[in-house]
């Protein structure tokens, strides 16, 4: 059952998960900059990758590839939208806001980007801006449950309860039989002291979601204020009263642990959209445990990704091994396992899995990644010439990958071939890699000296 914060996830679910086909919207002052909807977003010199130093390899490389894709595509609204969403999901809110603004200027007639500007502004603590954006979004589409909920939530947060009630009632009129619309109104009316009306909505929320602990908790509190009876087992009273003082995960109050397949997939999408990696891990584990015969490759891939993101590397490796047993012909899981083993300097184990992935040759990109991994292992042993040969082969297979160019730069530098190293450094920069000025200046000096 949702608390205030729960309602934000509706915006993110319906916007990010829905993809970038929905029409987009614009900030209030950019109408004069409207352009043809087929025009290409401008990635000018001031728009660069954020500092990815502290990101995991997976996040860093993913964002770099999306940035390059957006920069090079002929009509790159869709790829730039993927890049903007990836920035948001990985907590780069300032950069995400700039990206959404670019899309809003390019295509100002829709709803999604305006709504995402509101959510991003809210996450940055810019409540007034968030309100301006979400109001504009609701003017563009007054039938969007997520945006209506979000405006109501912002009204409630700022103490404007009457306006919040107005928007919650609009949502309720459109969606009277969902838990969220009943609980939102019930909780708000409770906080406004309108207890009898609050009771009606809270009880209906309980009927829709009988196991919702937070709804029971509010009804228990209500029973101490007005004379109502509530059918709740005595042993749950202390638990539910305690729940009122505890912070709740965003989706936890709405859904139970979710043992049905649809509930689990619903919870997974919610937690991913809310950037809650710990919840995502929990629900993916439940999915794999309870529905092993219906688990897909992507489920294992997501679980291993989020475990890696949380630095739970032993669990990630076990997940990759389970996936290898389940999907033996997929190179993806061998590569993931090998990457972790390499980061732990378990070179022989990593090489075994890189070679397994290489033997499958599912795609040129996977083959290139395998060659790159083997090259890194060989280079760690000082076999630079052999590593250079493999990296050149990998770079030929994946021509627009700046990471391979950086590896080529490092190995050439280790061999004292600084002019060649500088060539690959420039190539990586052309492909979108953000080169630190200190590294560029140092390599320039070495190349000039040679």
Short mmCIF file of C-alpha atoms in Angstrom, two decimals:
data_model
loop_
_atom_site.label_atom_id
_atom_site.label_comp_id
_atom_site.label_asym_id
_atom_site.label_seq_id
_atom_site.Cartn_x
_atom_site.Cartn_y
_atom_site.Cartn_z
CA UNK A 1 0.00 0.00 0.00
CA UNK A 2 1.58 3.31 -0.99
CA UNK A 3 2.75 6.14 1.18
CA UNK A 4 3.49 9.59 -0.30
CA UNK A 5 6.72 8.47 -1.87
CA UNK A 6 5.03 5.49 -3.51
CA UNK A 7 3.19 7.68 -5.97
CA UNK A 8 6.39 8.86 -7.66
CA UNK A 9 7.00 5.39 -9.04
CA UNK A 10 3.82 5.59 -11.14
CA UNK A 11 5.38 8.38 -13.17
CA UNK A 12 8.63 6.52 -13.68
CA UNK A 13 6.98 3.19 -14.52
CA UNK A 14 4.62 4.63 -17.10
CA UNK A 15 7.29 6.85 -18.64
CA UNK A 16 10.61 4.98 -18.68
CA UNK A 17 9.20 1.47 -19.02
CA UNK A 18 6.86 2.57 -21.80
CA UNK A 19 9.85 3.53 -23.91
CA UNK A 20 10.29 6.60 -26.07
CA UNK A 21 7.41 6.27 -28.54
CA UNK A 22 5.11 8.45 -26.45
CA UNK A 23 4.92 12.10 -27.54
CA UNK A 24 7.12 14.38 -25.53
CA UNK A 25 6.68 17.73 -23.86
CA UNK A 26 8.55 20.93 -23.32
CA UNK A 27 9.50 23.33 -20.55
CA UNK A 28 7.36 26.46 -20.27
CA UNK A 29 9.69 28.89 -22.06
CA UNK A 30 10.87 26.97 -25.11
CA UNK A 31 7.88 27.27 -27.45
CA UNK A 32 9.75 29.79 -29.50
CA UNK A 33 12.38 27.13 -30.20
CA UNK A 34 10.02 24.56 -31.68
CA UNK A 35 11.48 22.66 -34.56
CA UNK A 36 10.34 19.96 -36.94
CA UNK A 37 9.73 16.70 -35.07
CA UNK A 38 12.14 14.86 -37.35
CA UNK A 39 15.09 17.10 -36.48
CA UNK A 40 18.11 15.69 -34.76
CA UNK A 41 18.89 16.57 -31.13
CA UNK A 42 21.94 18.79 -30.94
CA UNK A 43 24.78 17.31 -28.93
CA UNK A 44 26.89 20.45 -28.74
CA UNK A 45 30.31 20.77 -27.20
CA UNK A 46 28.90 21.59 -23.77
CA UNK A 47 26.96 18.31 -23.66
CA UNK A 48 29.37 15.61 -22.51
CA UNK A 49 29.37 12.38 -20.59
CA UNK A 50 29.18 12.73 -16.81
CA UNK A 51 32.12 11.74 -14.65
CA UNK A 52 31.89 7.93 -14.65
CA UNK A 53 34.97 7.31 -12.50
CA UNK A 54 33.06 5.76 -9.61
CA UNK A 55 30.62 3.77 -11.76
CA UNK A 56 30.86 0.04 -12.32
CA UNK A 57 32.32 -1.19 -15.61
CA UNK A 58 28.86 -2.27 -16.77
CA UNK A 59 27.29 1.14 -16.11
CA UNK A 60 30.25 3.06 -17.50
CA UNK A 61 30.45 1.14 -20.76
CA UNK A 62 26.68 1.11 -21.20
CA UNK A 63 26.42 4.89 -20.88
CA UNK A 64 29.39 5.43 -23.18
CA UNK A 65 27.88 3.23 -25.89
CA UNK A 66 24.48 4.94 -25.63
CA UNK A 67 26.13 8.36 -25.83
CA UNK A 68 28.01 7.35 -28.97
CA UNK A 69 24.87 5.86 -30.50
CA UNK A 70 22.92 9.05 -29.86
CA UNK A 71 25.72 11.20 -31.23
CA UNK A 72 26.18 9.29 -34.46
CA UNK A 73 22.63 8.27 -35.46
CA UNK A 74 21.00 10.14 -38.35
CA UNK A 75 17.68 10.54 -36.54
CA UNK A 76 18.71 9.93 -32.99
CA UNK A 77 15.71 10.90 -30.91
CA UNK A 78 15.09 7.29 -29.90
CA UNK A 79 18.72 6.56 -29.08
CA UNK A 80 19.10 9.86 -27.24
CA UNK A 81 15.96 9.02 -25.26
CA UNK A 82 17.55 5.70 -24.23
CA UNK A 83 20.65 7.62 -23.16
CA UNK A 84 18.57 10.10 -21.12
CA UNK A 85 16.69 7.28 -19.37
CA UNK A 86 19.95 5.46 -18.63
CA UNK A 87 21.35 8.62 -17.01
CA UNK A 88 18.23 8.90 -14.87
CA UNK A 89 18.22 5.24 -13.82
CA UNK A 90 21.90 5.47 -12.84
CA UNK A 91 21.33 8.57 -10.66
CA UNK A 92 22.98 11.17 -12.94
CA UNK A 93 20.04 13.49 -12.41
CA UNK A 94 21.61 16.78 -13.52
CA UNK A 95 22.81 15.23 -16.77
CA UNK A 96 19.49 13.45 -17.25
CA UNK A 97 17.66 16.74 -16.82
CA UNK A 98 19.81 18.36 -19.53
CA UNK A 99 19.11 15.41 -21.82
CA UNK A 100 15.34 15.54 -21.23
CA UNK A 101 15.43 19.29 -21.85
CA UNK A 102 17.13 18.71 -25.20
CA UNK A 103 14.43 16.24 -26.19
CA UNK A 104 11.71 18.58 -24.97
CA UNK A 105 13.04 21.40 -27.13
CA UNK A 106 13.22 19.13 -30.15
CA UNK A 107 9.73 17.67 -29.77
CA UNK A 108 7.55 19.94 -27.64
CA UNK A 109 4.12 18.56 -28.45
CA UNK A 110 3.94 15.55 -26.18
CA UNK A 111 4.02 14.46 -22.56
CA UNK A 112 6.80 12.10 -21.57
CA UNK A 113 9.82 14.41 -21.38
CA UNK A 114 7.92 17.12 -19.59
CA UNK A 115 6.88 14.56 -16.97
CA UNK A 116 10.42 13.24 -16.68
CA UNK A 117 11.68 16.81 -16.23
CA UNK A 118 9.28 17.04 -13.30
CA UNK A 119 10.45 13.77 -11.73
CA UNK A 120 14.12 14.65 -12.25
CA UNK A 121 13.66 18.15 -10.79
CA UNK A 122 11.94 16.62 -7.78
CA UNK A 123 14.83 14.20 -7.25
CA UNK A 124 17.18 17.20 -7.33
CA UNK A 125 15.13 18.92 -4.63
CA UNK A 126 13.74 21.50 -7.05
CA UNK A 127 10.11 21.31 -5.94
CA UNK A 128 8.91 24.53 -7.59
CA UNK A 129 10.38 23.51 -10.96
CA UNK A 130 8.89 20.03 -10.57
CA UNK A 131 5.45 21.57 -10.01
CA UNK A 132 5.79 23.82 -13.07
CA UNK A 133 6.79 20.90 -15.27
CA UNK A 134 4.12 18.49 -14.08
CA UNK A 135 1.40 21.12 -14.45
CA UNK A 136 2.44 21.67 -18.05
CA UNK A 137 2.47 17.90 -18.58
CA UNK A 138 -1.05 17.59 -17.24
CA UNK A 139 -2.21 20.37 -19.52
CA UNK A 140 -0.90 18.34 -22.43
CA UNK A 141 -2.50 15.12 -21.20
CA UNK A 142 -5.12 15.35 -18.47
CA UNK A 143 -5.84 11.61 -18.53
CA UNK A 144 -2.43 10.34 -17.43
CA UNK A 145 -2.71 8.61 -14.04
CA UNK A 146 0.99 8.85 -13.22
CA UNK A 147 1.23 12.58 -13.83
CA UNK A 148 -2.00 13.33 -11.97
CA UNK A 149 -0.79 11.30 -9.01
CA UNK A 150 2.54 13.10 -9.11
CA UNK A 151 1.00 16.58 -9.09
CA UNK A 152 -1.25 15.53 -6.18
CA UNK A 153 1.73 14.14 -4.34
CA UNK A 154 3.68 17.40 -4.77
CA UNK A 155 0.66 19.36 -3.54
CA UNK A 156 0.51 17.11 -0.48
CA UNK A 157 4.24 17.43 0.16
CA UNK A 158 4.01 21.23 0.15
CA UNK A 159 1.03 21.21 2.52
CA UNK A 160 -1.58 22.17 -0.08
CA UNK A 161 -3.98 19.44 0.99
CA UNK A 162 -7.08 20.83 -0.70
CA UNK A 163 -5.38 20.87 -4.11
CA UNK A 164 -3.92 17.43 -3.45
CA UNK A 165 -7.39 16.13 -2.61
CA UNK A 166 -8.72 17.64 -5.86
CA UNK A 167 -6.19 15.70 -7.95
CA UNK A 168 -6.53 12.48 -5.98
CA UNK A 169 -10.29 12.70 -6.52
CA UNK A 170 -9.75 13.11 -10.26
CA UNK A 171 -7.61 9.96 -10.25
CA UNK A 172 -10.21 8.15 -8.14
CA UNK A 173 -12.99 9.11 -10.55
CA UNK A 174 -11.04 7.54 -13.38
CA UNK A 175 -9.64 4.57 -11.44
CA UNK A 176 -11.95 3.81 -8.47
CA UNK A 177 -10.92 0.17 -8.15
CA UNK A 178 -7.15 0.37 -7.76
CA UNK A 179 -5.43 0.24 -4.39
CA UNK A 180 -3.39 3.38 -4.95
CA UNK A 181 -6.26 5.78 -5.60
CA UNK A 182 -8.16 4.57 -2.51
CA UNK A 183 -5.19 4.60 -0.16
CA UNK A 184 -3.96 8.00 -1.36
CA UNK A 185 -7.33 9.59 -0.63
CA UNK A 186 -7.79 7.68 2.63
CA UNK A 187 -4.40 8.70 4.00
CA UNK A 188 -4.76 12.32 2.91
CA UNK A 189 -8.23 12.65 4.47
CA UNK A 190 -6.89 11.04 7.64
CA UNK A 191 -4.15 13.69 7.81
CA UNK A 192 -6.77 16.38 7.19
CA UNK A 193 -8.85 15.09 10.14
CA UNK A 194 -11.74 13.92 7.95
CA UNK A 195 -11.85 10.53 9.65
CA UNK A 196 -15.22 9.15 8.54
CA UNK A 197 -14.47 9.79 4.86
CA UNK A 198 -10.94 8.49 5.36
CA UNK A 199 -12.34 5.22 6.73
CA UNK A 200 -14.35 4.51 3.55
CA UNK A 201 -11.30 4.73 1.28
CA UNK A 202 -8.96 2.87 3.63
CA UNK A 203 -11.41 0.00 4.06
CA UNK A 204 -11.84 -0.26 0.31
CA UNK A 205 -8.06 -0.30 -0.08
CA UNK A 206 -7.98 -3.16 2.42
CA UNK A 207 -10.58 -5.06 0.39
CA UNK A 208 -8.50 -4.62 -2.75
CA UNK A 209 -5.27 -5.66 -1.01
CA UNK A 210 -6.10 -7.65 2.17
CA UNK A 211 -2.45 -8.26 3.05
CA UNK A 212 -1.46 -4.60 2.94
CA UNK A 213 0.17 -3.89 6.30
CA UNK A 214 0.24 -0.11 5.94
CA UNK A 215 -3.51 0.10 5.21
CA UNK A 216 -4.22 -1.95 8.33
CA UNK A 217 -1.87 0.28 10.28
CA UNK A 218 -3.79 3.41 9.32
CA UNK A 219 -7.10 1.75 10.14
CA UNK A 220 -5.74 0.75 13.56
CA UNK A 221 -4.75 4.34 14.23
CA UNK A 222 -8.16 5.47 12.98
CA UNK A 223 -9.91 3.05 15.36
CA UNK A 224 -8.25 4.81 18.29
CA UNK A 225 -9.70 8.14 17.19
CA UNK A 226 -13.23 7.20 16.10
CA UNK A 227 -15.46 4.33 17.15
CA UNK A 228 -14.94 1.70 14.46
CA UNK A 229 -14.21 -2.00 14.62
CA UNK A 230 -11.55 -3.59 12.43
CA UNK A 231 -11.21 -7.29 11.74
CA UNK A 232 -7.47 -7.72 12.30
CA UNK A 233 -5.87 -10.60 14.24
CA UNK A 234 -4.69 -9.46 17.68
CA UNK A 235 -1.14 -10.66 17.08
CA UNK A 236 -0.83 -8.21 14.18
CA UNK A 237 -1.82 -5.10 16.12
CA UNK A 238 1.59 -4.29 17.58
CA UNK A 239 3.29 -5.11 14.28
CA UNK A 240 1.03 -2.84 12.26
CA UNK A 241 1.23 0.01 14.75
CA UNK A 242 5.02 -0.24 14.60
CA UNK A 243 4.88 -0.10 10.82
CA UNK A 244 3.63 3.49 10.95
CA UNK A 245 6.97 4.71 12.30
CA UNK A 246 9.12 2.80 9.81
CA UNK A 247 10.26 3.91 6.36
CA UNK A 248 8.76 1.76 3.62
CA UNK A 249 10.12 0.79 0.23
CA UNK A 250 8.20 2.55 -2.51
CA UNK A 251 6.26 -0.44 -3.80
CA UNK A 252 6.21 -2.57 -0.65
CA UNK A 253 2.99 -1.05 0.70
CA UNK A 254 1.13 -1.83 -2.53
CA UNK A 255 2.21 -5.38 -3.26
CA UNK A 256 2.71 -8.45 -1.11
CA UNK A 257 5.76 -10.62 -1.56
CA UNK A 258 4.14 -11.59 -4.84
CA UNK A 259 4.19 -15.33 -5.36
CA UNK A 260 2.27 -15.32 -8.64
CA UNK A 261 4.27 -14.90 -11.81
CA UNK A 262 2.41 -11.75 -12.88
CA UNK A 263 2.87 -10.14 -9.47
CA UNK A 264 6.57 -10.89 -9.47
CA UNK A 265 7.11 -9.46 -12.93
CA UNK A 266 5.05 -6.43 -11.95
CA UNK A 267 7.19 -5.93 -8.82
CA UNK A 268 10.40 -6.36 -10.80
CA UNK A 269 9.41 -3.66 -13.28
CA UNK A 270 8.35 -1.35 -10.45
CA UNK A 271 11.58 -1.73 -8.53
CA UNK A 272 13.72 -1.30 -11.65
CA UNK A 273 11.82 1.86 -12.54
CA UNK A 274 12.29 3.14 -8.99
CA UNK A 275 16.03 2.39 -9.15
CA UNK A 276 15.67 0.10 -6.15
CA UNK A 277 18.35 -2.46 -6.88
CA UNK A 278 17.93 -4.33 -3.58
CA UNK A 279 14.22 -4.87 -4.21
CA UNK A 280 14.93 -5.87 -7.81
CA UNK A 281 17.36 -8.50 -6.57
CA UNK A 282 14.83 -9.82 -4.05
CA UNK A 283 12.03 -10.20 -6.58
CA UNK A 284 14.26 -11.70 -9.27
CA UNK A 285 15.44 -14.29 -6.75
CA UNK A 286 11.83 -15.11 -5.89
CA UNK A 287 11.04 -15.43 -9.59
CA UNK A 288 13.92 -17.80 -10.24
CA UNK A 289 13.14 -19.85 -7.12
CA UNK A 290 9.39 -20.24 -7.68
CA UNK A 291 9.19 -20.27 -11.48
CA UNK A 292 12.41 -21.93 -12.55
CA UNK A 293 10.77 -23.57 -15.56
CA UNK A 294 9.55 -20.21 -16.91
CA UNK A 295 12.62 -18.09 -16.22
CA UNK A 296 14.09 -16.34 -19.25
CA UNK A 297 17.69 -15.49 -20.09
CA UNK A 298 16.95 -11.84 -19.41
CA UNK A 299 15.87 -12.65 -15.84
CA UNK A 300 19.27 -14.17 -15.05
CA UNK A 301 21.00 -11.31 -16.85
CA UNK A 302 19.14 -8.69 -14.80
CA UNK A 303 19.81 -10.47 -11.52
CA UNK A 304 23.52 -10.85 -12.21
CA UNK A 305 23.70 -7.21 -13.35
CA UNK A 306 22.11 -5.85 -10.16
CA UNK A 307 24.18 -8.14 -7.94
CA UNK A 308 27.30 -6.83 -9.67
CA UNK A 309 26.06 -3.25 -9.29
CA UNK A 310 25.68 -3.84 -5.53
CA UNK A 311 29.18 -5.39 -5.46
CA UNK A 312 27.76 -8.75 -4.34
CA UNK A 313 30.22 -10.45 -6.63
CA UNK A 314 30.09 -13.96 -5.18
CA UNK A 315 26.33 -14.05 -5.63
CA UNK A 316 26.68 -12.63 -9.13
CA UNK A 317 29.15 -15.37 -10.06
CA UNK A 318 26.83 -18.06 -8.73
CA UNK A 319 23.99 -16.56 -10.75
CA UNK A 320 26.11 -16.58 -13.90
CA UNK A 321 27.02 -20.22 -13.29
CA UNK A 322 23.34 -21.16 -12.84
CA UNK A 323 22.56 -19.34 -16.06
CA UNK A 324 25.38 -21.15 -17.89
CA UNK A 325 23.91 -24.49 -16.79
CA UNK A 326 20.43 -23.39 -17.83
CA UNK A 327 21.43 -21.71 -21.12
CA UNK A 328 24.66 -23.45 -22.13
CA UNK A 329 24.74 -22.02 -25.64
CA UNK A 330 24.64 -18.36 -24.51
CA UNK A 331 27.97 -16.55 -24.52
CA UNK A 332 26.58 -13.64 -22.48
CA UNK A 333 26.82 -15.45 -19.15
CA UNK A 334 30.34 -16.72 -19.80
CA UNK A 335 31.39 -13.14 -20.53
CA UNK A 336 29.75 -11.81 -17.37
CA UNK A 337 31.36 -14.46 -15.19
CA UNK A 338 34.73 -13.88 -16.86
CA UNK A 339 34.55 -10.10 -16.29
CA UNK A 340 34.08 -10.61 -12.55
CA UNK A 341 36.83 -13.22 -12.36
CA UNK A 342 39.15 -10.84 -14.20
CA UNK A 343 38.33 -8.01 -11.77
CA UNK A 344 39.30 -10.40 -8.95
CA UNK A 345 42.55 -11.24 -10.80
CA UNK A 346 41.55 -14.89 -11.17
CA UNK A 347 43.13 -14.93 -14.58
CA UNK A 348 42.97 -18.61 -15.47
CA UNK A 349 39.30 -18.88 -14.51
CA UNK A 350 38.50 -15.72 -16.44
CA UNK A 351 40.37 -16.92 -19.50
CA UNK A 352 38.51 -20.24 -19.50
CA UNK A 353 35.16 -18.47 -19.70
CA UNK A 354 36.34 -15.89 -22.25
CA UNK A 355 37.49 -18.76 -24.46
CA UNK A 356 34.15 -20.55 -23.95
CA UNK A 357 32.33 -17.42 -25.08
CA UNK A 358 34.70 -17.03 -28.03
CA UNK A 359 34.01 -20.57 -29.21
CA UNK A 360 30.26 -19.82 -29.41
CA UNK A 361 30.71 -16.79 -31.67
CA UNK A 362 27.14 -15.58 -31.15
CA UNK A 363 27.92 -12.10 -32.46
CA UNK A 364 30.87 -9.99 -33.52
CA UNK A 365 30.46 -7.88 -30.40
CA UNK A 366 30.61 -10.91 -28.09
CA UNK A 367 33.61 -12.22 -29.98
CA UNK A 368 35.27 -8.82 -29.63
CA UNK A 369 34.60 -8.74 -25.88
CA UNK A 370 36.09 -12.23 -25.53
CA UNK A 371 39.22 -11.23 -27.41
CA UNK A 372 39.50 -8.08 -25.31
CA UNK A 373 39.26 -10.07 -22.07
CA UNK A 374 41.92 -12.56 -23.16
CA UNK A 375 44.12 -9.68 -24.30
CA UNK A 376 43.86 -8.01 -20.89
CA UNK A 377 44.89 -11.24 -19.18
CA UNK A 378 47.84 -11.71 -21.52
CA UNK A 379 48.91 -8.09 -21.07
CA UNK A 380 48.86 -8.53 -17.27
CA UNK A 381 51.58 -11.16 -17.78
CA UNK A 382 53.69 -8.83 -19.89
CA UNK A 383 52.90 -10.45 -23.25
CA UNK A 384 52.17 -7.08 -24.87
CA UNK A 385 52.71 -8.00 -28.54
CA UNK A 386 50.24 -10.90 -28.37
CA UNK A 387 47.76 -8.73 -26.45
CA UNK A 388 48.12 -6.03 -29.11
CA UNK A 389 47.29 -8.50 -31.86
CA UNK A 390 44.11 -9.66 -30.10
CA UNK A 391 43.02 -6.10 -29.33
CA UNK A 392 43.47 -5.06 -32.96
CA UNK A 393 41.30 -8.00 -33.96
CA UNK A 394 38.67 -7.00 -31.39
CA UNK A 395 38.71 -3.35 -32.51
CA UNK A 396 38.22 -4.45 -36.13
CA UNK A 397 35.10 -6.40 -35.11
CA UNK A 398 33.63 -3.56 -33.03
CA UNK A 399 34.85 -0.43 -34.77
CA UNK A 400 32.90 2.16 -32.76
CA UNK A 401 33.85 0.87 -29.32
CA UNK A 402 36.09 3.43 -27.57
CA UNK A 403 37.05 1.01 -24.78
CA UNK A 404 39.05 -1.10 -27.23
CA UNK A 405 40.87 2.03 -28.37
CA UNK A 406 41.74 2.83 -24.76
CA UNK A 407 43.09 -0.70 -24.28
CA UNK A 408 45.17 -0.30 -27.44
CA UNK A 409 46.45 3.00 -26.09
CA UNK A 410 47.55 1.38 -22.82
CA UNK A 411 49.33 -1.58 -24.42
CA UNK A 412 51.14 0.65 -26.94
CA UNK A 413 52.18 2.91 -24.06
CA UNK A 414 53.51 -0.14 -22.18
CA UNK A 415 55.58 -0.98 -25.28
CA UNK A 416 56.91 2.59 -25.40
CA UNK A 417 55.08 3.34 -28.67
CA UNK A 418 53.75 6.69 -27.52
CA UNK A 419 52.85 8.09 -30.94
CA UNK A 420 50.70 5.04 -31.61
CA UNK A 421 49.27 5.26 -28.10
CA UNK A 422 48.35 8.90 -28.72
CA UNK A 423 46.65 7.91 -32.00
CA UNK A 424 44.39 5.44 -30.18
CA UNK A 425 43.70 7.99 -27.43
CA UNK A 426 42.46 10.46 -30.03
CA UNK A 427 40.42 7.72 -31.68
CA UNK A 428 38.75 6.90 -28.34
CA UNK A 429 37.94 10.59 -27.88
CA UNK A 430 36.44 10.77 -31.38
CA UNK A 431 34.22 7.83 -30.45
CA UNK A 432 32.91 9.69 -27.41
CA UNK A 433 35.23 8.63 -24.58
CA UNK A 434 35.77 11.43 -22.07
CA UNK A 435 39.56 11.74 -21.88
CA UNK A 436 41.00 13.34 -18.72
CA UNK A 437 43.09 16.38 -19.66
CA UNK A 438 45.96 15.20 -17.47
CA UNK A 439 46.26 11.90 -19.36
CA UNK A 440 46.06 13.62 -22.73
CA UNK A 441 48.74 16.18 -21.82
CA UNK A 442 51.07 13.52 -20.43
CA UNK A 443 50.77 11.31 -23.49
CA UNK A 444 51.23 14.31 -25.78
CA UNK A 445 54.54 15.09 -24.06
CA UNK A 446 55.72 11.48 -24.35
CA UNK A 447 54.71 11.24 -28.00
CA UNK A 448 56.52 14.51 -28.79
CA UNK A 449 59.67 13.39 -26.99
CA UNK A 450 59.76 10.19 -29.04
#
